[in-house]
């Protein structure tokens, strides 16, 4: 488990990450220091004022050339006014600087972490819940923001208070200072001890937050399934269990935090009693002036409040460092799909695709492709068929460079995929998946996603070509109708046609279709097939299909079984061969020849 050193290591990593903000950190810190120095000064002036009243022309102030007692009082009044004004100015300055710094840094961390997440390969997401990632990008970043808003300044000001008060104590009476400041090491030991114990507990708290967020996100996404199985009570109990685990983790941290405050109070009490008793004795013996005695008593009180709050500040610090470890840990996750540094081609791809001895295995070690060799000439259509688990969808993901082959090579227009910048490569490929993802927003916004700068006429033309225009016009607000989260307000066929319209608007030279008609009715399938026929015109198309009737006119059909291409040819050639394709055709059509 993390120790106190890991919290300081996390702080150091955060400081290194925030190097562009260094000047603002320094400015905010200096304002916090100045504010605290002016904040301590009134206690000193009160003691000096008492000295003026008691000793008159022999007072401490008289040593600066102001002998008249009333003039000394006026001088102290003017100094008090100036001190309060400057204290207020620096308080305003440090509040503005720290809070704006917190806002800018949390914005930078959140956007940097999100940008990094977008570049991670898909294998990373297979082992993590989206709720856990949202917890890091949102809740953890907010936790750090809360510390920077106030906790960072509080830590600085506690140190300044101790040093400033200590300097005054030792200047007035080293004897009293030694006794009064004896508890400080105890307090510091307690702070570090608490920090060491609290760090692991807050790491557990952050883990429980991620688990709870994951459960909520998962259940909200599957609310229809939960209701269909009448499992509301069961899911409520599971959520309650996750929430109770979070509460229990927080309680363990809170118990430790609560125990720290009484420790500090008792230590401060010891220091105060030493000042009160020993200082009073020295005044009565004539070894210490009454005004200076008042200064020491007031300064001891000044130490009480910030040191009492030290537990709360350290608690906030530990929460923030637990979050920092998670944020920076996410940012440190290596990106395995490396972008090419070569210049972006100034022309669209022709679309010739070649796979040479392609092998692929997922991170868990399960191999899905074994020596696949395929050649798709530019402008031709290749259909991939075969049983589920044969490696067809994995091959599509390799073409998009969501994953890298473990062996072998994939080429586009004679060059390896790795030679092209990722943004350019994916701009040349249109992907229509079986599980269509629509973004929360309007119909128009979802179609425009493929080409945000397209005109309204382009959007309508793409919708017409996808046979989506008529149903869009029947929607309550037409193209401005909100589709809901993941397109929940639309039917499966409507979502699929919007997906095709999106791909049409993008107008890519290479098109990947992953079972685009597997979950729709016959009428919708016919409409989608007509749309796909338009979409495939003069493009390189790789289509995955379970319904063989939809791919009889493909230029090539590859049968994939257990990660290997077992048959390759046209529909007529494969039927004539009498292999697994012909057997599957007979099952689906009752033996009717599709030539």
Coordinates of C-alpha atoms in Angstrom, one line a residue:
X1 CA 0.0 0.0 0.0
X2 CA 1.2 3.6 -0.6
X3 CA 3.1 5.2 2.3
X4 CA 3.5 8.9 3.2
X5 CA 6.5 9.0 0.9
X6 CA 4.2 8.1 -2.0
X7 CA 2.1 11.2 -1.3
X8 CA 5.1 13.4 -1.5
X9 CA 6.2 11.6 -4.6
X10 CA 2.7 12.3 -6.1
X11 CA 3.1 15.9 -5.1
X12 CA 6.5 16.1 -6.8
X13 CA 5.0 14.5 -9.9
X14 CA 2.2 17.0 -9.9
X15 CA 4.6 19.9 -9.6
X16 CA 6.7 18.5 -12.5
X17 CA 3.5 18.0 -14.6
X18 CA 2.4 21.6 -13.8
X19 CA 5.7 23.1 -14.8
X20 CA 4.0 25.6 -17.2
X21 CA 2.1 27.0 -14.2
X22 CA 5.3 27.4 -12.0
X23 CA 5.3 31.2 -12.1
X24 CA 1.6 31.3 -11.0
X25 CA 2.3 28.8 -8.2
X26 CA 5.1 31.0 -6.9
X27 CA 3.0 34.1 -7.1
X28 CA 0.1 32.5 -5.3
X29 CA 2.5 31.1 -2.6
X30 CA 4.1 34.5 -2.0
X31 CA 0.7 36.1 -1.6
X32 CA -0.2 33.4 0.9
X33 CA 3.0 34.1 2.8
X34 CA 2.5 37.9 2.8
X35 CA -1.1 37.6 3.9
X36 CA -0.1 35.4 6.9
X37 CA 2.7 37.7 7.9
X38 CA 0.3 40.7 8.0
X39 CA -2.2 38.4 9.7
X40 CA 0.2 37.7 12.6
X41 CA 1.2 41.4 13.0
X42 CA -1.9 42.7 14.8
X43 CA -1.2 40.4 17.8
X44 CA 2.3 41.9 18.0
X45 CA 0.8 45.4 17.8
X46 CA -1.6 44.6 20.7
X47 CA 1.3 43.7 22.9
X48 CA 3.2 46.8 21.9
X49 CA 0.1 48.9 22.6
X50 CA -0.1 47.4 26.1
X51 CA 3.6 48.2 26.5
X52 CA 2.9 51.9 25.5
X53 CA 0.1 52.2 28.0
X54 CA 2.1 50.6 30.9
X55 CA 5.5 52.2 30.3
X56 CA 4.7 55.4 28.4
X57 CA 7.9 57.2 27.3
X58 CA 10.0 54.2 28.2
X59 CA 8.0 51.9 25.9
X60 CA 9.5 49.8 23.0
X61 CA 8.0 52.3 20.5
X62 CA 9.9 55.2 22.2
X63 CA 13.1 53.6 21.1
X64 CA 12.2 54.6 17.4
X65 CA 12.1 58.3 18.3
X66 CA 8.4 58.7 19.2
X67 CA 8.5 59.7 22.9
X68 CA 5.0 61.1 23.4
X69 CA 2.6 58.2 24.4
X70 CA -0.4 59.6 22.5
X71 CA 1.8 59.9 19.4
X72 CA 2.8 56.3 19.9
X73 CA -0.8 55.3 20.1
X74 CA -1.6 57.2 16.9
X75 CA 1.4 55.6 15.2
X76 CA 0.2 52.1 16.3
X77 CA -3.3 53.0 15.0
X78 CA -1.9 54.0 11.6
X79 CA 0.2 50.8 11.5
X80 CA -2.8 48.7 12.4
X81 CA -4.8 50.3 9.5
X82 CA -2.0 49.7 7.0
X83 CA -1.6 46.1 8.2
X84 CA -5.3 45.3 7.8
X85 CA -5.4 46.9 4.4
X86 CA -2.4 44.9 3.1
X87 CA -3.6 41.7 4.7
X88 CA -6.9 42.2 2.9
X89 CA -5.2 43.0 -0.4
X90 CA -3.0 39.9 -0.2
X91 CA -5.9 37.7 0.9
X92 CA -7.8 38.8 -2.2
X93 CA -4.7 38.2 -4.3
X94 CA -4.0 34.7 -3.0
X95 CA -7.7 33.6 -3.2
X96 CA -7.9 34.7 -6.8
X97 CA -4.6 33.3 -7.8
X98 CA -5.1 29.9 -6.1
X99 CA -8.6 29.4 -7.3
X100 CA -7.9 30.4 -10.9
X101 CA -4.9 28.2 -10.8
X102 CA -7.1 25.3 -9.5
X103 CA -9.5 25.9 -12.3
X104 CA -6.9 26.0 -15.0
X105 CA -4.9 23.1 -13.7
X106 CA -8.0 20.9 -13.3
X107 CA -9.1 21.8 -16.8
X108 CA -5.7 21.0 -18.2
X109 CA -5.5 17.7 -16.3
X110 CA -9.0 16.6 -17.4
X111 CA -8.4 17.4 -21.1
X112 CA -4.9 16.0 -21.1
X113 CA -6.1 12.7 -19.5
X114 CA -9.1 12.5 -21.9
X115 CA -6.8 13.1 -24.9
X116 CA -4.5 10.4 -23.6
X117 CA -7.4 8.0 -23.1
X118 CA -8.6 8.6 -26.7
X119 CA -5.2 7.4 -27.9
X120 CA -5.0 4.2 -25.8
X121 CA -5.6 1.0 -27.7
X122 CA -8.9 -0.8 -27.2
X123 CA -7.4 -3.5 -25.2
X124 CA -7.0 -1.0 -22.3
X125 CA -10.8 -0.5 -22.2
X126 CA -11.6 -4.2 -22.2
X127 CA -10.3 -4.6 -18.6
X128 CA -11.8 -1.4 -17.2
X129 CA -15.2 0.0 -16.6
X130 CA -16.2 3.3 -18.2
X131 CA -17.5 4.4 -14.8
X132 CA -14.1 4.0 -13.3
X133 CA -12.5 6.2 -16.0
X134 CA -15.2 8.8 -15.5
X135 CA -14.5 8.8 -11.8
X136 CA -10.8 9.6 -12.6
X137 CA -11.6 12.3 -15.2
X138 CA -14.3 13.9 -13.1
X139 CA -14.3 13.1 -9.4
X140 CA -10.5 12.7 -8.9
X141 CA -9.8 15.9 -10.8
X142 CA -12.4 17.7 -8.7
X143 CA -10.7 16.4 -5.5
X144 CA -7.4 17.9 -6.6
X145 CA -9.1 21.1 -7.5
X146 CA -10.6 21.3 -3.9
X147 CA -7.1 21.0 -2.4
X148 CA -5.7 23.7 -4.6
X149 CA -8.6 26.0 -3.9
X150 CA -7.7 26.2 -0.2
X151 CA -5.6 23.4 1.2
X152 CA -2.4 24.4 -0.6
X153 CA -2.5 27.9 0.8
X154 CA -3.4 26.6 4.3
X155 CA -0.3 24.4 4.3
X156 CA 1.9 27.3 3.4
X157 CA 0.3 29.5 5.9
X158 CA 0.7 27.0 8.7
X159 CA 4.5 26.9 8.0
X160 CA 4.7 30.7 7.9
X161 CA 2.7 31.0 11.2
X162 CA 5.1 28.6 13.0
X163 CA 8.2 30.3 11.6
X164 CA 7.0 33.9 12.2
X165 CA 5.7 33.2 15.7
X166 CA 8.8 31.2 16.5
X167 CA 11.1 34.1 15.4
X168 CA 9.2 36.5 17.7
X169 CA 9.2 34.1 20.6
X170 CA 13.0 33.5 20.4
X171 CA 13.6 37.3 19.9
X172 CA 11.6 38.1 23.1
X173 CA 12.5 35.2 25.4
X174 CA 14.4 32.1 24.2
X175 CA 13.6 30.4 27.5
X176 CA 9.9 30.6 27.0
X177 CA 10.3 29.7 23.3
X178 CA 12.0 26.4 24.1
X179 CA 9.1 25.4 26.3
X180 CA 6.3 26.8 24.2
X181 CA 7.5 25.2 21.0
X182 CA 8.3 21.8 22.5
X183 CA 4.9 20.5 21.2
X184 CA 5.7 21.5 17.6
X185 CA 7.7 18.3 16.9
X186 CA 4.9 16.2 18.4
X187 CA 2.4 17.9 16.1
X188 CA 4.6 17.4 13.0
X189 CA 5.2 13.8 14.0
X190 CA 1.4 13.4 14.4
X191 CA 0.9 15.0 10.9
X192 CA 3.3 12.7 9.2
X193 CA 2.1 9.7 11.1
X194 CA -1.5 10.6 10.1
X195 CA -0.4 11.1 6.5
X196 CA 1.3 7.7 6.4
X197 CA -1.8 6.0 7.8
X198 CA -4.3 8.0 5.8
X199 CA -2.7 7.6 2.3
X200 CA -3.6 3.9 1.9
X201 CA -7.1 4.5 3.3
X202 CA -7.8 7.2 0.8
X203 CA -6.5 5.1 -2.0
X204 CA -9.1 2.6 -1.0
X205 CA -11.7 5.4 -0.9
X206 CA -10.9 6.3 -4.5
X207 CA -11.1 2.7 -5.6
X208 CA -14.5 2.4 -4.0
X209 CA -15.6 5.6 -5.8
X210 CA -14.5 4.1 -9.1
X211 CA -16.4 0.9 -8.4
X212 CA -19.6 2.8 -7.4
X213 CA -19.4 5.0 -10.5
X214 CA -18.9 1.9 -12.7
X215 CA -22.0 0.2 -11.2
X216 CA -24.1 3.4 -11.7
X217 CA -23.0 3.8 -15.3
X218 CA -23.5 0.2 -16.1
X219 CA -27.0 0.0 -14.5
X220 CA -28.2 3.3 -16.1
X221 CA -27.1 2.0 -19.6
X222 CA -28.9 -1.3 -19.0
X223 CA -32.0 0.1 -17.3
X224 CA -34.3 -1.5 -19.9
X225 CA -32.7 -5.0 -19.4
X226 CA -33.0 -4.6 -15.6
X227 CA -36.7 -3.8 -15.9
X228 CA -37.4 -6.6 -18.4
X229 CA -36.0 -9.1 -15.8
X230 CA -37.8 -7.4 -12.9
X231 CA -34.4 -7.1 -11.3
X232 CA -34.8 -3.6 -9.9
X233 CA -34.6 -4.8 -6.2
X234 CA -31.6 -7.0 -6.9
X235 CA -29.7 -4.2 -8.6
X236 CA -30.7 -1.8 -5.8
X237 CA -29.1 -4.2 -3.3
X238 CA -25.9 -4.5 -5.4
X239 CA -25.7 -0.8 -5.7
X240 CA -26.4 -0.5 -2.0
X241 CA -23.5 -2.9 -1.3
X242 CA -21.1 -0.8 -3.5
X243 CA -22.3 2.4 -1.7
X244 CA -21.9 0.8 1.7
X245 CA -18.3 -0.3 0.9
X246 CA -17.6 3.3 -0.1
X247 CA -19.1 4.6 3.2
X248 CA -17.1 2.1 5.2
X249 CA -13.9 3.1 3.5
X250 CA -14.6 6.7 4.2
X251 CA -15.4 6.0 7.8
X252 CA -12.1 4.3 8.4
X253 CA -10.3 7.4 7.0
X254 CA -12.6 9.8 9.0
X255 CA -11.9 7.9 12.3
X256 CA -8.1 8.5 11.8
X257 CA -8.7 12.1 10.8
X258 CA -10.9 12.8 13.9
X259 CA -8.3 11.4 16.2
X260 CA -5.6 13.8 15.0
X261 CA -7.5 17.0 16.1
X262 CA -7.5 16.2 19.9
X263 CA -3.8 15.4 19.7
X264 CA -3.0 18.8 18.3
X265 CA -5.2 20.6 20.8
X266 CA -3.4 18.9 23.8
X267 CA 0.0 19.7 22.4
X268 CA -1.0 23.4 21.8
X269 CA -2.5 23.5 25.3
X270 CA 0.9 22.4 26.7
X271 CA 2.6 25.2 24.8
X272 CA 0.1 27.8 25.9
X273 CA 0.4 26.8 29.5
X274 CA 4.1 27.1 29.4
X275 CA 3.8 30.6 27.9
X276 CA 1.1 31.6 30.3
X277 CA 2.7 30.3 33.5
X278 CA 6.4 30.8 32.8
X279 CA 5.9 34.2 31.1
X280 CA 3.7 35.4 34.0
X281 CA 6.4 34.3 36.5
X282 CA 9.1 36.2 34.5
X283 CA 6.9 39.4 34.4
X284 CA 6.4 39.2 38.2
X285 CA 10.1 38.8 38.7
X286 CA 10.8 41.8 36.5
X287 CA 12.6 39.8 33.9
X288 CA 10.0 40.4 31.1
X289 CA 8.0 43.4 30.1
X290 CA 4.2 43.1 30.4
X291 CA 3.7 44.1 26.8
X292 CA 6.0 41.4 25.5
X293 CA 4.2 38.9 27.8
X294 CA 1.0 39.9 26.1
X295 CA 2.6 39.5 22.7
X296 CA 3.6 35.9 23.5
X297 CA 0.2 35.0 24.9
X298 CA -1.6 36.4 21.8
X299 CA 0.8 34.7 19.4
X300 CA 0.3 31.3 21.2
X301 CA -3.4 31.8 20.6
X302 CA -2.6 32.6 17.0
X303 CA -0.9 29.2 16.6
X304 CA -3.9 27.4 18.0
X305 CA -6.3 27.8 15.1
X306 CA -4.1 27.0 12.1
X307 CA -2.5 24.0 13.8
X308 CA -5.9 22.7 14.8
X309 CA -6.9 22.9 11.2
X310 CA -3.8 21.1 10.2
X311 CA -5.5 17.8 10.5
X312 CA -8.3 18.9 8.1
X313 CA -5.7 20.3 5.7
X314 CA -3.6 17.1 5.7
X315 CA -6.8 15.1 5.3
X316 CA -7.6 17.2 2.2
X317 CA -4.0 16.8 1.0
X318 CA -4.1 13.0 1.3
X319 CA -7.4 12.8 -0.6
X320 CA -5.9 15.1 -3.3
X321 CA -2.7 13.0 -3.5
X322 CA -4.7 9.8 -3.8
X323 CA -6.6 11.3 -6.7
X324 CA -3.3 12.7 -8.2
X325 CA -1.8 9.2 -8.2
X326 CA -4.8 7.9 -10.2
X327 CA -4.8 10.8 -12.6
X328 CA -1.0 10.7 -13.3
X329 CA -1.2 6.9 -13.4
X330 CA -3.7 7.2 -16.2
X331 CA -1.5 9.7 -18.0
X332 CA 1.4 7.4 -17.6
X333 CA -0.4 4.5 -19.3
X334 CA 1.7 3.6 -22.4
X335 CA 0.2 4.1 -25.8
X336 CA 0.9 1.0 -27.9
X337 CA -0.6 2.2 -31.2
X338 CA 2.0 4.7 -32.2
X339 CA 1.2 7.4 -34.7
X340 CA 3.4 7.8 -37.8
X341 CA 5.6 10.8 -37.9
X342 CA 5.5 10.8 -41.7
X343 CA 3.8 13.6 -43.5
X344 CA 0.1 13.2 -44.4
X345 CA -0.5 12.3 -48.0
X346 CA -2.0 15.1 -50.1
X347 CA -4.4 12.8 -52.0
X348 CA -7.1 10.3 -51.0
X349 CA -6.3 6.6 -50.8
X350 CA -6.9 4.4 -53.9
X351 CA -8.1 1.6 -51.6
X352 CA -5.9 -1.4 -52.4
X353 CA -5.6 -3.6 -49.3
X354 CA -3.2 -6.5 -48.8
X355 CA -2.8 -8.8 -45.8
X356 CA 0.3 -10.9 -45.6
X357 CA 0.6 -13.7 -43.1
X358 CA -1.4 -11.7 -40.5
X359 CA -1.5 -13.2 -37.0
X360 CA -3.2 -11.6 -34.0
X361 CA -3.8 -12.4 -30.4
X362 CA -5.6 -10.3 -27.7
X363 CA -3.8 -9.2 -24.6
X364 CA -5.2 -12.1 -22.6
X365 CA -3.3 -14.4 -25.0
X366 CA -6.2 -15.8 -27.0
X367 CA -5.1 -16.0 -30.6
X368 CA -7.8 -15.2 -33.1
X369 CA -6.0 -14.9 -36.5
X370 CA -3.5 -17.4 -37.9
X371 CA -1.6 -16.4 -41.0
X372 CA -4.3 -14.6 -43.0
X373 CA -3.4 -13.7 -46.6
X374 CA -5.9 -11.6 -48.6
X375 CA -5.7 -9.1 -51.5
X376 CA -8.5 -6.6 -52.2
X377 CA -7.9 -4.6 -55.3
X378 CA -9.0 -0.9 -55.2
X379 CA -12.7 -0.5 -55.9
X380 CA -13.5 -4.1 -55.3
X381 CA -15.7 -5.8 -52.6
X382 CA -14.5 -8.6 -50.3
X383 CA -17.1 -10.4 -48.2
X384 CA -16.1 -12.2 -45.0
X385 CA -18.4 -15.0 -43.8
X386 CA -18.2 -17.8 -41.3
X387 CA -19.2 -18.7 -37.8
X388 CA -19.0 -16.3 -34.9
X389 CA -15.6 -16.2 -33.4
X390 CA -13.8 -16.8 -36.7
X391 CA -11.8 -13.6 -36.5
X392 CA -13.8 -11.4 -38.9
X393 CA -14.4 -8.5 -36.6
X394 CA -10.9 -8.6 -35.3
X395 CA -9.6 -8.2 -38.9
X396 CA -11.8 -5.1 -39.3
X397 CA -10.3 -3.7 -36.1
X398 CA -6.8 -4.3 -37.4
X399 CA -7.6 -2.4 -40.6
X400 CA -8.6 0.6 -38.4
X401 CA -5.5 0.1 -36.3
X402 CA -7.5 -0.3 -33.2
X403 CA -5.0 -3.1 -32.6
X404 CA -1.7 -4.1 -34.2
X405 CA -1.0 -7.6 -35.7
X406 CA 1.2 -9.7 -33.5
X407 CA 2.9 -10.9 -36.7
X408 CA 2.6 -10.1 -40.4
X409 CA 1.7 -6.9 -42.2
X410 CA -1.3 -5.0 -43.6
X411 CA -0.7 -2.6 -46.5
X412 CA -2.8 0.1 -48.0
X413 CA -1.9 1.2 -51.5
X414 CA 1.4 -0.6 -51.2
X415 CA 2.5 0.9 -47.9
X416 CA 2.2 -0.5 -44.4
X417 CA -0.6 0.9 -42.4
X418 CA 1.9 2.1 -39.8
X419 CA 3.4 4.4 -42.4
X420 CA 0.3 6.6 -42.5
X421 CA -0.7 9.1 -39.8
X422 CA -3.6 7.7 -37.8
X423 CA -5.8 10.7 -38.4
X424 CA -5.3 10.4 -42.2
X425 CA -5.7 6.6 -42.3
X426 CA -9.0 6.7 -40.4
X427 CA -10.2 9.6 -42.5
X428 CA -9.9 7.3 -45.5
X429 CA -12.0 4.5 -43.9
X430 CA -15.8 4.5 -43.3
X431 CA -17.0 2.0 -40.7
X432 CA -20.6 0.9 -40.3
X433 CA -20.8 -1.3 -37.3
X434 CA -23.5 -3.8 -36.2
X435 CA -23.8 -2.1 -32.8
X436 CA -24.4 1.5 -34.0
X437 CA -23.3 4.3 -31.7
X438 CA -25.1 7.6 -31.9
X439 CA -24.1 10.6 -29.8
X440 CA -26.6 12.4 -27.7
X441 CA -27.7 15.3 -29.8
X442 CA -29.9 15.8 -32.9
X443 CA -30.2 13.7 -36.0
X444 CA -28.4 16.4 -38.0
X445 CA -25.5 16.5 -35.6
X446 CA -25.1 12.7 -35.8
X447 CA -25.0 12.7 -39.6
X448 CA -22.6 15.7 -39.6
X449 CA -20.2 13.8 -37.3
X450 CA -18.5 12.3 -40.4
X451 CA -17.9 15.7 -41.9
X452 CA -18.7 18.7 -39.6
X453 CA -18.2 21.3 -42.4
X454 CA -20.8 19.7 -44.7
X455 CA -23.7 21.9 -45.9
X456 CA -27.4 21.3 -45.2
X457 CA -27.8 20.1 -48.8
X458 CA -25.0 17.5 -48.3
X459 CA -26.7 16.2 -45.1
X460 CA -30.0 15.8 -46.8
X461 CA -28.4 14.1 -49.9
X462 CA -26.7 11.6 -47.5
X463 CA -29.9 10.9 -45.7
X464 CA -31.8 10.4 -49.0
X465 CA -29.1 8.0 -50.3
X466 CA -29.3 6.1 -47.0
X467 CA -33.1 6.0 -47.3
X468 CA -33.4 7.8 -44.0
X469 CA -34.8 11.1 -45.2
X470 CA -38.4 10.1 -45.1
X471 CA -38.4 8.7 -41.6
X472 CA -36.4 11.7 -40.4
X473 CA -39.1 14.1 -41.7
X474 CA -41.7 12.1 -39.8
X475 CA -39.9 12.7 -36.5
X476 CA -41.3 15.4 -34.2
X477 CA -38.6 18.0 -35.0
X478 CA -37.3 16.4 -38.2
X479 CA -33.5 16.8 -38.5
X480 CA -33.5 18.7 -35.2
X481 CA -35.0 15.8 -33.2
X482 CA -32.9 14.7 -30.3
X483 CA -31.9 11.0 -30.6
X484 CA -31.3 10.5 -26.9
X485 CA -28.3 8.8 -25.3
X486 CA -26.8 6.2 -27.7
X487 CA -29.8 6.9 -30.0
X488 CA -32.3 5.3 -27.6
X489 CA -35.3 7.2 -29.1
X490 CA -34.8 5.5 -32.5
X491 CA -35.4 2.0 -33.7
X492 CA -32.5 -0.3 -34.6
X493 CA -33.1 0.1 -38.3
X494 CA -33.4 3.9 -38.0
X495 CA -30.1 4.0 -36.1
X496 CA -28.4 1.9 -38.7
X497 CA -29.6 4.1 -41.6
X498 CA -28.3 7.2 -39.8
X499 CA -25.0 5.4 -39.4
X500 CA -25.0 4.8 -43.2
X501 CA -25.9 8.4 -43.8
X502 CA -23.0 9.4 -41.6
X503 CA -20.6 7.2 -43.6
X504 CA -22.0 8.5 -46.9
X505 CA -21.4 12.0 -45.9
X506 CA -17.8 11.2 -44.9
X507 CA -17.4 9.8 -48.5
X508 CA -14.4 7.5 -47.7
X509 CA -12.5 5.5 -50.4
X510 CA -12.5 2.4 -48.1
X511 CA -15.7 1.1 -46.4
X512 CA -15.9 -1.5 -43.7
X513 CA -19.3 -3.0 -43.0
X514 CA -19.6 -5.2 -39.9
X515 CA -22.9 -7.1 -40.1
X516 CA -24.8 -3.9 -40.8
X517 CA -28.1 -5.7 -41.5
X518 CA -28.0 -8.5 -38.9
X519 CA -30.6 -7.1 -36.5
X520 CA -33.3 -5.5 -38.7
X521 CA -36.5 -6.7 -40.4
X522 CA -36.7 -7.7 -44.0
X523 CA -38.1 -4.4 -45.3
X524 CA -35.4 -2.4 -43.4
X525 CA -32.8 -4.8 -44.6
X526 CA -33.8 -4.2 -48.2
X527 CA -33.6 -0.5 -47.7
X528 CA -30.2 -0.7 -46.1
X529 CA -28.9 -3.0 -48.8
X530 CA -29.9 -0.4 -51.4
X531 CA -28.1 2.2 -49.4
X532 CA -25.0 0.1 -49.1
X533 CA -25.0 -0.6 -52.8
X534 CA -24.8 3.2 -53.4
X535 CA -22.2 3.5 -50.7
X536 CA -20.1 0.8 -52.2
X537 CA -20.0 2.3 -55.6
X538 CA -16.4 2.9 -56.7
X539 CA -15.0 2.1 -53.3
X540 CA -13.1 -0.7 -51.7
X541 CA -15.5 -2.5 -49.5
X542 CA -14.9 -5.2 -46.9
X543 CA -18.2 -6.5 -45.6
X544 CA -18.9 -9.0 -42.8
X545 CA -22.2 -10.8 -43.3
X546 CA -24.1 -13.7 -41.8
X547 CA -26.9 -13.5 -44.4
X548 CA -25.2 -14.8 -47.5
X549 CA -28.0 -13.5 -49.8
X550 CA -26.6 -10.0 -49.1
X551 CA -23.1 -10.7 -50.5
X552 CA -23.7 -12.9 -53.6
X553 CA -22.5 -10.2 -55.9
X554 CA -19.2 -9.5 -54.0
X555 CA -16.0 -9.7 -56.1
X556 CA -14.5 -12.1 -53.6
X557 CA -15.9 -14.1 -50.6
X558 CA -13.6 -15.4 -47.9
X559 CA -14.8 -18.0 -45.5
X560 CA -13.1 -17.7 -42.1
X561 CA -13.0 -20.5 -39.6
X562 CA -10.9 -20.4 -36.4
X563 CA -8.9 -17.5 -37.6
X564 CA -8.0 -18.9 -41.0
X565 CA -9.2 -18.3 -44.5
X566 CA -10.4 -21.8 -45.5
X567 CA -12.2 -20.9 -48.8
X568 CA -11.8 -17.9 -51.2
X569 CA -13.6 -17.2 -54.4
X570 CA -16.8 -15.8 -56.0
X571 CA -20.2 -17.0 -54.9
X572 CA -20.5 -19.2 -58.0
X573 CA -17.0 -20.7 -57.5
X574 CA -17.7 -21.5 -53.8
X575 CA -21.1 -23.0 -54.6
X576 CA -19.4 -25.2 -57.2
X577 CA -16.7 -26.2 -54.8
X578 CA -19.2 -27.7 -52.5
X579 CA -17.4 -26.8 -49.3
X580 CA -18.5 -25.1 -46.1
X581 CA -19.8 -22.1 -47.9
X582 CA -22.0 -24.2 -50.1
X583 CA -23.3 -26.1 -47.1
X584 CA -24.1 -22.8 -45.3
X585 CA -25.8 -21.5 -48.4
X586 CA -28.0 -24.6 -48.6
X587 CA -29.0 -24.2 -44.9
X588 CA -30.0 -20.5 -45.4
X589 CA -31.8 -20.9 -48.8
X590 CA -33.0 -24.4 -48.9
X591 CA -30.6 -25.2 -51.7
X592 CA -31.5 -22.4 -54.1
X593 CA -28.6 -21.4 -56.3
X594 CA -27.9 -17.6 -56.1
X595 CA -26.0 -17.2 -59.4

